[in-house]
Every structure is written in structure tokens, then in C-alpha cells.
CSV table of C-alpha atoms in Angstrom, one decimal:
chain,number,residue,atom,x,y,z
O,1,MET,CA,118.8,140.2,20.7
O,2,GLY,CA,116.2,138.6,23.0
O,3,LEU,CA,119.0,138.0,25.4
O,4,PHE,CA,119.7,141.7,25.6
O,5,THR,CA,116.1,142.6,26.3
O,6,ASP,CA,116.1,140.2,29.2
O,7,HIS,CA,119.2,141.6,30.8
O,8,TYR,CA,119.1,145.3,30.1
O,9,TYR,CA,119.4,146.4,33.8
O,10,GLU,CA,122.4,144.2,34.4
O,11,ILE,CA,124.1,145.3,31.2
O,12,ALA,CA,123.5,149.0,32.1
O,13,ALA,CA,125.0,148.3,35.6
O,14,VAL,CA,128.0,146.5,34.1
O,15,VAL,CA,128.6,149.3,31.5
O,16,LEU,CA,128.3,151.9,34.2
O,17,PHE,CA,130.8,149.9,36.3
O,18,GLY,CA,133.2,149.9,33.3
O,19,ILE,CA,132.8,153.7,32.8
O,20,GLY,CA,133.6,154.3,36.5
O,21,PHE,CA,136.6,152.0,36.3
O,22,MET,CA,137.8,153.8,33.2
O,23,GLY,CA,137.5,157.2,34.9
O,24,LEU,CA,139.5,155.7,37.8
O,25,LEU,CA,142.3,154.6,35.4
O,26,LEU,CA,142.4,157.5,33.0
O,27,HIS,CA,142.1,160.6,35.1
O,28,ASN,CA,145.0,162.2,36.8
O,29,ASN,CA,142.9,164.5,38.9
O,30,LEU,CA,142.2,162.9,42.3
O,31,ILE,CA,138.7,164.3,42.7
O,32,LYS,CA,137.8,162.8,39.3
O,33,LYS,CA,139.2,159.5,40.4
O,34,ILE,CA,136.9,159.6,43.5
O,35,VAL,CA,133.9,160.4,41.3
O,36,GLY,CA,134.8,157.4,39.2
O,37,LEU,CA,134.9,155.3,42.3
O,38,ASN,CA,131.4,156.6,43.2
O,39,ILE,CA,130.1,155.7,39.7
O,40,MET,CA,131.3,152.2,40.2
O,41,ASP,CA,129.5,152.1,43.6
O,42,THR,CA,126.3,153.2,41.9
O,43,ALA,CA,126.6,150.5,39.3
O,44,VAL,CA,126.9,147.9,42.1
O,45,TYR,CA,123.7,149.3,43.7
O,46,LEU,CA,121.9,149.0,40.4
O,47,LEU,CA,123.1,145.4,39.9
O,48,LEU,CA,122.0,144.4,43.5
O,49,ALA,CA,118.6,146.2,43.3
O,50,GLN,CA,117.6,144.7,40.0
O,51,ARG,CA,118.4,141.2,41.3
O,52,GLY,CA,115.6,141.6,43.9
O,53,MET,CA,113.0,142.6,41.4
O,54,VAL,CA,110.2,140.2,40.4
O,55,PHE,CA,107.5,141.3,37.9
O,56,GLY,CA,104.0,141.6,39.3
O,57,ARG,CA,105.1,141.8,43.0
O,58,VAL,CA,105.3,144.9,45.2
O,59,ALA,CA,107.8,146.3,47.6
O,60,PRO,CA,108.0,144.4,51.0
O,61,ILE,CA,105.9,146.9,53.0
O,62,LEU,CA,103.1,144.8,54.4
O,63,GLY,CA,100.7,147.6,55.5
O,64,ASP,CA,97.4,146.0,56.5
O,65,ASN,CA,98.3,142.6,55.1
O,66,LEU,CA,98.8,140.5,58.3
O,67,THR,CA,99.2,137.1,56.6
O,68,PRO,CA,101.9,137.8,54.0
O,69,SER,CA,103.0,135.2,51.5
O,70,ALA,CA,106.2,135.1,49.6
O,71,GLU,CA,104.3,135.2,46.3
O,72,GLN,CA,103.2,138.8,46.9
O,73,TYR,CA,106.4,140.6,47.6
O,74,ILE,CA,109.8,141.1,46.0
O,75,ASN,CA,113.1,140.0,47.6
O,76,PRO,CA,114.0,142.3,50.6
O,77,ILE,CA,117.6,141.1,50.9
O,78,PRO,CA,119.2,143.2,48.1
O,79,ALA,CA,117.7,146.3,49.8
O,80,GLY,CA,119.6,145.6,53.0
O,81,LEU,CA,122.8,144.9,51.0
O,82,VAL,CA,122.4,148.2,49.0
O,83,LEU,CA,122.0,150.0,52.3
O,84,THR,CA,125.3,148.6,53.6
O,85,GLY,CA,126.9,149.5,50.3
O,86,ILE,CA,125.7,153.1,50.4
O,87,VAL,CA,127.0,153.6,54.0
O,88,VAL,CA,130.5,152.2,53.1
O,89,SER,CA,130.6,154.2,49.9
O,90,VAL,CA,129.8,157.4,51.8
O,91,SER,CA,132.5,156.7,54.3
O,92,VAL,CA,135.1,155.8,51.8
O,93,SER,CA,134.3,158.9,49.7
O,94,ALA,CA,134.6,161.2,52.7
O,95,PHE,CA,137.8,159.7,53.8
O,96,SER,CA,139.5,159.8,50.4
O,97,LEU,CA,138.3,163.4,49.9
O,98,ALA,CA,139.8,164.4,53.2
O,99,LEU,CA,143.1,162.8,52.2
O,100,THR,CA,142.9,164.7,48.9
O,101,HIS,CA,142.3,167.9,50.8
O,102,ARG,CA,145.4,167.3,52.9
O,103,LEU,CA,147.5,166.5,49.8
O,104,TYR,CA,146.2,169.6,48.1
O,105,LYS,CA,147.2,171.7,51.1
O,106,LYS,CA,150.7,170.2,51.0
O,107,TYR,CA,151.4,170.1,47.3
O,108,HIS,CA,149.0,172.7,45.9
O,109,THR,CA,147.9,170.4,43.1
O,110,LEU,CA,145.3,167.7,42.5
O,111,ASN,CA,147.3,166.0,39.7
O,112,LEU,CA,148.5,162.7,40.9
O,113,ASP,CA,151.6,162.6,38.7
O,114,GLU,CA,152.7,166.0,40.0
O,115,ILE,CA,152.1,165.0,43.6
O,116,LEU,CA,154.2,161.9,43.1
O,117,LEU,CA,157.0,163.8,41.4
O,118,LYS,CA,157.0,166.5,44.2
O,119,SER,CA,156.9,163.9,47.0
O,120,LYS,CA,159.8,162.0,45.3
O,121,LYS,CA,161.8,165.3,45.1
O,122,GLU,CA,161.0,166.0,48.7
O,123,LYS,CA,162.2,162.6,49.7
O,124,GLU,CA,165.4,163.0,47.8
O,125,ASN,CA,166.0,166.4,49.3
O,126,LYS,CA,165.5,164.9,52.8
O,127,GLU,CA,167.9,162.1,52.0
O,128,LYS,CA,170.5,164.6,50.8
O,129,ALA,CA,170.1,166.6,53.9
O,130,VAL,CA,170.6,163.5,56.1
O,131,THR,CA,173.8,162.4,54.2
O,132,HIS,CA,175.4,165.9,54.3
I,1,MET,CA,188.9,181.0,45.4
I,2,SER,CA,190.6,177.8,44.4
I,3,GLU,CA,189.2,176.1,47.5
I,4,LYS,CA,185.7,177.0,46.6
I,5,HIS,CA,186.3,175.7,43.2
I,6,GLU,CA,187.4,172.4,44.6
I,7,SER,CA,184.4,172.1,46.8
I,8,HIS,CA,182.2,172.6,43.8
I,9,GLU,CA,184.1,169.9,41.9
I,10,THR,CA,183.6,167.4,44.7
I,11,SER,CA,179.9,168.1,44.7
I,12,GLU,CA,179.9,167.5,41.0
I,13,THR,CA,181.6,164.2,41.4
I,14,GLU,CA,178.9,163.4,43.9
I,15,TYR,CA,176.3,164.0,41.2
I,16,LYS,CA,178.2,161.7,38.9
I,17,GLY,CA,178.6,159.2,41.8
I,18,SER,CA,174.9,159.0,42.5
I,19,LYS,CA,173.4,156.3,40.4
I,20,ASN,CA,169.9,157.7,40.5
I,21,PRO,CA,169.5,160.2,37.7
I,22,PHE,CA,166.7,161.9,39.7
I,23,VAL,CA,169.2,163.0,42.4
I,24,ALA,CA,171.3,164.6,39.7
I,25,TRP,CA,168.3,166.3,38.3
I,26,VAL,CA,167.2,167.6,41.8
I,27,ASN,CA,170.7,168.9,42.4
I,28,ALA,CA,170.9,170.5,39.0
I,29,ASP,CA,167.5,172.3,39.5
I,30,PRO,CA,168.1,175.8,40.6
I,31,THR,CA,166.1,176.2,43.8
I,32,PRO,CA,165.2,179.8,44.9
I,33,GLU,CA,168.3,179.9,47.2
I,34,GLU,CA,170.6,179.0,44.4
I,35,ALA,CA,168.8,180.9,41.8
I,36,PRO,CA,171.2,183.8,41.4
I,37,TRP,CA,174.0,182.1,39.6
I,38,THR,CA,177.3,183.0,41.3
I,39,GLU,CA,180.5,183.5,39.4
I,40,GLU,CA,182.0,180.3,40.8
I,41,LYS,CA,179.0,178.3,39.7
I,42,LEU,CA,179.2,179.6,36.2
I,43,GLU,CA,182.9,178.9,36.1
I,44,ALA,CA,182.2,175.4,37.3
I,45,LEU,CA,179.6,175.1,34.5
I,46,ARG,CA,182.1,176.2,31.9
I,47,ALA,CA,184.9,174.1,33.3
I,48,GLY,CA,183.1,170.8,33.6
I,49,GLU,CA,180.9,169.8,30.7
I,50,THR,CA,179.7,166.9,32.7
I,51,TYR,CA,177.4,169.4,34.6
I,52,VAL,CA,175.5,170.2,31.4
I,53,ARG,CA,175.5,166.5,30.4
I,54,GLU,CA,174.0,165.6,33.8
I,55,GLU,CA,170.9,167.6,32.9
I,56,LYS,CA,169.9,165.1,30.2
I,57,PRO,CA,168.1,162.7,32.6
I,58,VAL,CA,165.6,165.5,33.2
I,59,ILE,CA,164.4,165.2,29.6
I,60,THR,CA,164.4,161.5,29.6
I,61,GLU,CA,162.4,161.4,32.9
I,62,GLU,CA,159.7,163.6,31.4
I,63,GLU,CA,160.0,161.8,28.1
I,64,ARG,CA,159.6,158.5,29.9
I,65,ALA,CA,156.4,159.7,31.6
I,66,ARG,CA,155.1,160.9,28.3
I,67,ARG,CA,155.9,157.7,26.6
I,68,PHE,CA,154.3,155.8,29.5
I,69,ASN,CA,151.1,157.8,29.2
I,70,LYS,CA,151.2,157.2,25.4
I,71,VAL,CA,151.1,153.5,26.0
I,72,TYR,CA,149.1,153.4,29.2
I,73,LYS,CA,146.0,155.4,28.1
I,74,PRO,CA,145.1,153.3,25.1
I,75,LEU,CA,145.9,150.2,27.0
I,76,ALA,CA,143.6,151.3,29.8
I,77,VAL,CA,140.8,152.0,27.4
I,78,VAL,CA,141.3,148.6,25.7
I,79,LEU,CA,141.5,146.8,29.0
I,80,CYS,CA,138.3,148.5,30.2
I,81,CYS,CA,136.4,147.7,27.0
I,82,ALA,CA,137.5,144.1,27.3
I,83,PHE,CA,136.4,144.0,30.9
I,84,ILE,CA,133.0,145.4,30.1
I,85,ALA,CA,132.6,143.0,27.2
I,86,LEU,CA,133.5,140.1,29.5
I,87,LEU,CA,131.0,141.2,32.1
I,88,VAL,CA,128.2,141.7,29.6
I,89,PHE,CA,129.0,138.2,28.3
I,90,VAL,CA,128.6,136.9,31.8
I,91,CYS,CA,125.4,138.9,32.3
I,92,LEU,CA,123.8,137.0,29.4
I,93,TYR,CA,124.1,133.8,31.4
I,94,THR,CA,122.4,135.1,34.5
I,95,PRO,CA,118.6,134.6,35.1
I,96,PRO,CA,116.4,137.2,33.2
I,97,PHE,CA,115.4,140.4,34.9
I,98,GLY,CA,112.2,140.1,36.9
I,99,ALA,CA,111.8,136.3,36.6
I,100,THR,CA,110.0,134.5,39.4
I,101,ASP,CA,112.0,131.3,39.9
I,102,VAL,CA,115.5,132.6,40.2
I,103,PRO,CA,118.1,131.3,42.7
I,104,THR,CA,118.1,134.6,44.7
I,105,ASN,CA,114.4,134.2,45.6
I,106,ASN,CA,115.1,131.3,48.0
I,107,GLU,CA,114.0,130.2,51.4
I,108,VAL,CA,115.9,133.1,53.1
I,109,SER,CA,113.8,135.8,51.6
I,110,PHE,CA,110.6,133.7,52.0
I,111,LYS,CA,111.4,133.4,55.7
I,112,TYR,CA,111.9,137.2,56.1
I,113,ILE,CA,108.7,138.0,54.3
I,114,GLU,CA,106.4,135.3,55.8
I,115,ASP,CA,107.7,135.2,59.4
I,116,GLY,CA,109.1,138.7,59.6
I,117,LEU,CA,105.9,140.2,61.0
I,118,ALA,CA,105.5,137.5,63.7
I,119,ASP,CA,109.2,137.6,64.6
I,120,THR,CA,109.9,141.4,64.6
I,121,GLY,CA,106.5,143.1,64.6
I,122,ALA,CA,107.6,145.5,61.8
I,123,THR,CA,105.4,145.9,58.8
I,124,ASN,CA,108.4,147.2,56.8
I,125,VAL,CA,110.1,143.9,56.2
I,126,VAL,CA,113.4,145.5,55.3
I,127,ALA,CA,113.5,147.4,58.6
I,128,GLY,CA,112.7,144.2,60.5
I,129,MET,CA,115.4,142.5,58.6
I,130,ILE,CA,118.2,145.1,59.1
I,131,LEU,CA,117.3,146.1,62.6
I,132,ASP,CA,116.3,142.7,64.1
I,133,TYR,CA,117.6,139.7,62.2
I,134,ARG,CA,120.7,141.5,61.0
I,135,ALA,CA,121.0,144.2,63.7
I,136,PHE,CA,124.7,143.3,64.3
I,137,ASP,CA,125.4,144.2,60.7
I,138,THR,CA,123.7,147.5,61.1
I,139,LEU,CA,125.8,148.2,64.2
I,140,GLY,CA,128.8,147.6,62.0
I,141,GLU,CA,127.5,150.1,59.5
I,142,SER,CA,127.0,152.7,62.2
I,143,SER,CA,130.5,152.0,63.4
I,144,VAL,CA,131.9,152.5,59.9
I,145,LEU,CA,130.2,155.9,59.7
I,146,PHE,CA,131.6,156.8,63.1
I,147,THR,CA,135.1,155.7,62.2
I,148,ALA,CA,134.8,157.6,58.9
I,149,VAL,CA,133.9,160.8,60.7
I,150,MET,CA,136.7,160.3,63.2
I,151,SER,CA,139.3,159.8,60.5
I,152,VAL,CA,138.0,162.9,58.6
I,153,MET,CA,138.3,164.8,61.9
I,154,ILE,CA,141.9,163.6,62.4
I,155,LEU,CA,142.8,164.7,58.9
I,156,LEU,CA,140.9,168.0,58.6
I,157,ARG,CA,140.2,169.4,62.1
I,158,LYS,CA,142.3,172.4,62.9
I,159,ASP,CA,144.6,172.2,65.9
I,160,ARG,CA,144.0,174.3,68.9
I,161,ASP,CA,147.4,176.1,68.5
I,162,GLY,CA,147.0,176.0,64.7
I,163,SER,CA,150.5,174.7,64.2
I,164,LEU,CA,150.1,171.6,62.1
I,165,VAL,CA,147.4,172.0,59.5
I,166,ASN,CA,146.7,175.7,59.4
I,167,ASP,CA,148.0,178.1,56.8
I,168,PRO,CA,147.7,181.6,58.4
I,169,ALA,CA,147.0,183.3,55.1
I,170,GLU,CA,144.2,180.8,54.3
I,171,ASP,CA,142.8,181.3,57.8
I,172,ALA,CA,142.7,185.0,57.3
I,173,ALA,CA,141.0,184.6,53.9
I,174,LEU,CA,138.4,182.3,55.4
I,175,ALA,CA,137.8,184.7,58.3
I,176,LYS,CA,137.4,187.6,55.9
I,177,GLU,CA,135.0,185.6,53.8
I,178,GLU,CA,133.0,184.7,56.8
I,179,LYS,CA,132.8,188.4,57.9
I,180,ILE,CA,131.7,189.5,54.5
I,181,SER,CA,129.0,186.7,54.3
I,182,VAL,CA,127.7,187.7,57.8
I,183,GLN,CA,127.4,191.3,56.8
I,184,HIS,CA,125.9,190.7,53.4
I,185,ARG,CA,123.8,187.6,53.9
I,186,ASP,CA,122.2,186.2,50.7
I,187,VAL,CA,118.5,187.2,51.1
I,188,ILE,CA,117.1,184.5,48.9
I,189,LEU,CA,119.1,181.7,50.5
I,190,ARG,CA,118.3,183.0,54.0
I,191,THR,CA,114.6,183.4,53.5
I,192,MET,CA,114.2,180.1,51.8
I,193,ALA,CA,116.3,178.3,54.4
I,194,GLY,CA,114.1,179.8,57.1
I,195,ILE,CA,111.0,178.6,55.4
I,196,ILE,CA,112.2,175.2,54.2
I,197,SER,CA,114.5,173.9,56.8
I,198,PRO,CA,111.9,173.3,59.6
I,199,PHE,CA,109.9,171.2,57.2
I,200,VAL,CA,113.0,169.3,56.0
I,201,ILE,CA,113.9,168.4,59.5
I,202,LEU,CA,110.3,167.5,60.4
I,203,PHE,CA,110.1,165.3,57.4
I,204,GLY,CA,113.4,163.6,58.4
I,205,ILE,CA,112.0,163.0,61.9
I,206,TYR,CA,108.9,161.6,60.4
I,207,VAL,CA,110.9,159.2,58.2
I,208,VAL,CA,113.0,158.0,61.2
I,209,LEU,CA,110.0,157.5,63.5
I,210,ASN,CA,107.9,155.6,60.8
I,211,GLY,CA,110.9,153.5,59.7
I,212,HIS,CA,109.3,150.2,60.9
I,213,ILE,CA,105.8,150.8,59.3
I,214,SER,CA,106.6,152.6,56.0
I,215,PRO,CA,109.5,153.0,53.6
I,216,GLY,CA,112.4,154.8,55.3
I,217,GLY,CA,114.3,154.3,58.5
I,218,GLY,CA,117.3,155.6,60.4
I,219,PHE,CA,119.7,156.0,57.5
I,220,SER,CA,117.4,157.8,55.1
I,221,GLY,CA,115.8,159.9,57.7
I,222,GLY,CA,119.1,160.8,59.3
I,223,ALA,CA,120.4,161.9,55.9
I,224,ILE,CA,117.4,164.2,55.5
I,225,ILE,CA,117.9,165.7,59.0
I,226,GLY,CA,121.6,166.2,58.2
I,227,ALA,CA,120.6,168.0,55.0
I,228,GLY,CA,118.3,170.3,57.0
I,229,LEU,CA,121.1,171.1,59.4
I,230,ILE,CA,123.4,171.9,56.4
I,231,LEU,CA,120.7,174.2,55.0
I,232,ILE,CA,120.4,176.1,58.3
I,233,SER,CA,124.2,176.4,58.4
I,234,GLN,CA,124.3,177.7,54.9
I,235,GLY,CA,121.5,180.2,55.3
I,236,PHE,CA,122.2,181.6,58.8
I,237,GLY,CA,125.9,181.1,59.1
I,238,SER,CA,128.0,178.6,61.2
I,239,ALA,CA,127.8,180.8,64.3
I,240,LYS,CA,124.0,180.2,64.6
I,241,THR,CA,124.3,176.5,64.2
I,242,LYS,CA,127.2,176.4,66.7
I,243,LYS,CA,124.8,177.6,69.4
I,244,PHE,CA,122.9,174.3,69.4
I,245,PHE,CA,125.3,172.0,67.6
I,246,ASN,CA,128.9,172.2,68.6
I,247,PHE,CA,131.7,169.7,69.0
I,248,LYS,CA,130.6,168.7,72.5
I,249,VAL,CA,127.0,168.0,71.4
I,250,PHE,CA,128.3,166.1,68.4
I,251,THR,CA,130.5,163.9,70.5
I,252,ILE,CA,127.9,163.2,73.1
I,253,ILE,CA,125.1,162.4,70.6
I,254,THR,CA,127.3,160.2,68.4
I,255,SER,CA,129.0,158.1,71.1
I,256,CYS,CA,125.8,157.8,73.2
I,257,SER,CA,123.8,156.7,70.2
I,258,LEU,CA,126.3,154.1,69.3
I,259,LEU,CA,126.7,152.8,72.8
I,260,SER,CA,122.9,152.7,73.4
I,261,TYR,CA,122.4,150.8,70.2
I,262,ALA,CA,124.9,148.2,71.3
I,263,ALA,CA,123.4,148.0,74.8
I,264,LEU,CA,119.8,147.7,73.5
I,265,LYS,CA,120.7,144.9,71.1
I,266,CYS,CA,123.2,142.9,73.2
I,267,TYR,CA,120.4,140.7,74.5
I,268,SER,CA,120.3,138.9,71.1
I,269,PHE,CA,123.7,137.3,71.8
I,270,TYR,CA,122.2,135.4,74.8
I,271,THR,CA,118.6,134.8,73.7
I,272,GLY,CA,119.2,134.2,70.0
I,273,SER,CA,121.7,131.4,70.5
I,274,HIS,CA,119.5,129.7,73.2
I,275,HIS,CA,116.1,130.1,71.4
I,276,ILE,CA,114.7,131.9,74.4
I,277,GLU,CA,111.6,134.1,74.1
I,278,THR,CA,112.7,137.7,74.7
I,279,GLY,CA,109.3,138.8,76.0
I,280,ILE,CA,109.6,142.2,74.2
I,281,PRO,CA,106.1,143.3,73.3
I,282,HIS,CA,105.6,143.7,69.5
I,283,GLY,CA,102.5,145.7,69.8
I,284,ILE,CA,99.8,146.1,67.2
I,285,PRO,CA,101.3,145.8,63.7
I,286,GLY,CA,101.2,149.2,62.0
I,287,ALA,CA,101.0,151.3,65.1
I,288,ILE,CA,103.8,153.8,65.8
I,289,LEU,CA,104.7,152.1,69.1
I,290,SER,CA,105.2,148.6,67.9
I,291,SER,CA,107.8,146.1,66.8
I,292,GLY,CA,109.9,146.0,69.9
I,293,PHE,CA,113.2,147.8,69.8
I,294,ILE,CA,113.2,148.7,66.1
I,295,LEU,CA,111.9,152.2,66.8
I,296,PRO,CA,114.6,153.2,69.3
I,297,LEU,CA,117.2,151.5,67.2
I,298,ASN,CA,116.0,153.6,64.2
I,299,ILE,CA,116.2,156.7,66.3
I,300,PHE,CA,119.8,156.0,67.3
I,301,VAL,CA,120.9,155.2,63.8
I,302,GLY,CA,119.2,158.4,62.6
I,303,LEU,CA,121.0,160.5,65.2
I,304,ILE,CA,124.4,159.0,64.2
I,305,VAL,CA,123.7,159.5,60.4
I,306,ALA,CA,122.5,163.1,60.9
I,307,CYS,CA,125.5,164.0,63.0
I,308,THR,CA,127.8,162.3,60.6
I,309,MET,CA,126.4,164.1,57.6
I,310,PHE,CA,126.6,167.5,59.3
I,311,GLY,CA,130.0,166.7,60.7
I,312,PHE,CA,131.4,165.9,57.2
I,313,TYR,CA,129.9,169.2,55.9
I,314,SER,CA,131.4,171.4,58.6
I,315,LEU,CA,134.7,169.6,58.7
I,316,PHE,CA,135.2,170.0,54.9
I,317,THR,CA,134.1,173.7,54.9
I,318,LYS,CA,135.6,175.1,58.1
I,319,GLY,CA,137.8,172.4,59.5
I,320,GLU,CA,135.8,172.3,62.8
I,321,ILE,CA,132.4,171.2,64.1
């Protein structure tokens, strides 16, 4: 169990990732799928942020310290990576929500199975109209 | 009469001829135009039993979907659990949390911390990193936000003639709702928005302007300013925000910020590869006017993020900016 106490943040991040992935797979509702994707994103931020942490060191804001040494501050690189991740996640969420909005306007449902069935039916009808 | 009968029979042979059971099902489904069963149709039904038999694929189709879900859902749960177990197993082999001598704390982060102040002049090492060493990456991030808001606009913005996206009934309902909410404004929301929103926006501006000397920066400050704008729009109605933030202002601010960012930072492509001193003054560390171009770059990023956040909000609520 000593191993678990050394890696609790990573294990939390990984479990959160799995929960988000399960939501993505199991839900038929498109909004819930997007929420699952966001949970997966959050897990990735947690994994990245915990990688930068070092016990006994502080965040890399220098303040009055004009001769910084690497032994005083935690790793700043994961912070930059998480920033990139957040921006991309926001953009992807907004884009997929907009697509969902359009789908709802067309098919009046958020259920992916129903949307697929309706679009299939529509396609068949169109093909029938062309052949006639 | 007999001719009509024949025509129906030919269409039935077409059902039989089509190999796809879905076509047969779609044809068998009584659509609103066909709904009143005519005499001929009923006769055709009685005459040819094949018509009734053709309906069977409907049941199998649904049955198949049900059976698929029956297998798929437990399989997905098992797959996810196995996936989590595998990842947890891998986690046990990574360096422990908070340890000092881990591979991620290498010379790259040492360089950023120890030389960051001399190279960029920013006391916030992360700001110096993302807006000086990795400014090109941040330009990419801003472009991603810009592209996202453009694609949302393509998908959700109402057309000028209202032909493509708009549903007239929905528009009427929205206009009615807007009218009601203008006449009966929520007192609590309006009062609190009036009190809080100036401070929210002021705090956002503070976070943007102090991005290089304290925690924060363009992205977080811009998000706070965007939240303040959304609060104003919620409390006082979209007509009030439109007076100072309309589509024209949005376009000008977003594109000018992005272009200015690119123009300000393009010197790096020349000087960086040739190891030339840029001659940009870094100022006194910790002062508000210090660290070269990081302050204006933070402002541009903040403007883009604030516009994007408010743009998302108003596109999703009203379909326009």
C-alpha cells in the first residue's frame, strides 16, 4: 500500500479519466458525452499539474528574489502545458456544443441513436426520391 | 381501378426487390401524407400477404439495436475498468508524487527558472515562459480560440434573411421572452449585476496587467473580463451590451489583437535564430512597466479571450453577437 500513498494524485487522475471515458461510451445523450469529454480533460490537467509538484518548493513567482535557483521553485513547464490544454478543451467543447445545437434543431432530440436512425431514414427517403 | 391496383403491386415488388430491409421498413411506415389508409391500399394489404411479412424487419432492427446495447454496455464497462486498472498499474511505476529527483525536473525547467528573469524580465516565470520563450505556441492557442469562435459563428449565427437556421416560431418565442424579461427585469439579478460587474471587470483588468509580475495573465484575466460582460448582459439585457459590444467591435478587437500579437512577436524569428540582442528594455523586475513585450502581449491575449468568452455566450443564447 505504500505504493498507493506515493501515487494518489496520479491514481485519482487516471480514475477520473476512466470515469469520463465511461461516460463518453455509455451515454446516448450528446450533452452528457461532451461532459464526459470535459471530465477526461480535467483528469489530464490533474495528471500534468501533479507532475510539476515538488515538496518543499513554491510556485515559480520570483517576487523580490532576483537570484533564483532551481532548488527553490517547482517545475513551471506543466503549468504552460495545462494552459494549452484548457484553451483547446474550451474550443473543442464550444464547437461540439454548437454542432449538438444544430443537430437538435434538425432532429429535435439529443439521443444519438435516434439521430442516427432519423438521418438514415432521411437518406433513404432522399435516395427513393432520386430513383423515382 | 385495376390500373391503380397494378401500380400498387409494382411498388410492392419494389419493396421485395430492395435488398435493404430498412427501405422496406421506411416504405411501410405510414407517413402523414399516407396516413389515411385508402381503400386500394387496404385491398393491397389483404391481397398480398407479403406486405405484412415485409414489416418484420422493423422488429428485427429494433431488436438488433436492443441486443447490441445489451452486449455493448457491459462490454464498455468491463473495457473501461480494464483500462483504468492498466493505467493505475502503470502509475505505480512512475516516480512518486512530489519527489525532487524526477526526470521531469531537468535542465529545461532549471533554465526557465534560473535564466528566465535575465532573459525575459518577468518575475512570473510561467508568464515569461509562455509569452517569450514559447510565444509562438501562445499565438497558436489564441488562433485556436479565434478559429473556435469562428466555427461556432458559422454554425449558430442567424442569417440576415433568416432562411437557413431560423425557425420562425422559435424566433417569435425568443422575442416574446426578451420582451417579457425587459418589462419584468429581475430586481435581485439587476442590482447585484450593477454592483458586482464593475469590480469583476476591474479585477480582470488587474489580472491581465499584472500577468508578468504575479499569478495570472491574459488567459485567466480575459476569462474574468468575459464573465463580467456576461453578467452585465444577464442583468441589463442584451440591448444594453449591444451599445458598446456589437459584432463590429467584436470583429475589430479580435482580429486586431491577433494581428498585433503576431506583428509584435515576429522579431523573434530573425533575432532568435541569429542570437542577436533585441535591445528591448526589460525594466526593473517587479515594476508594472517591465519585461519587454510581455505586458502588451498579455493585453492582446486578454482581449481575445474576453471577446471569445462573451462571443460564445451570446452566440449560444441568441445566435448573434
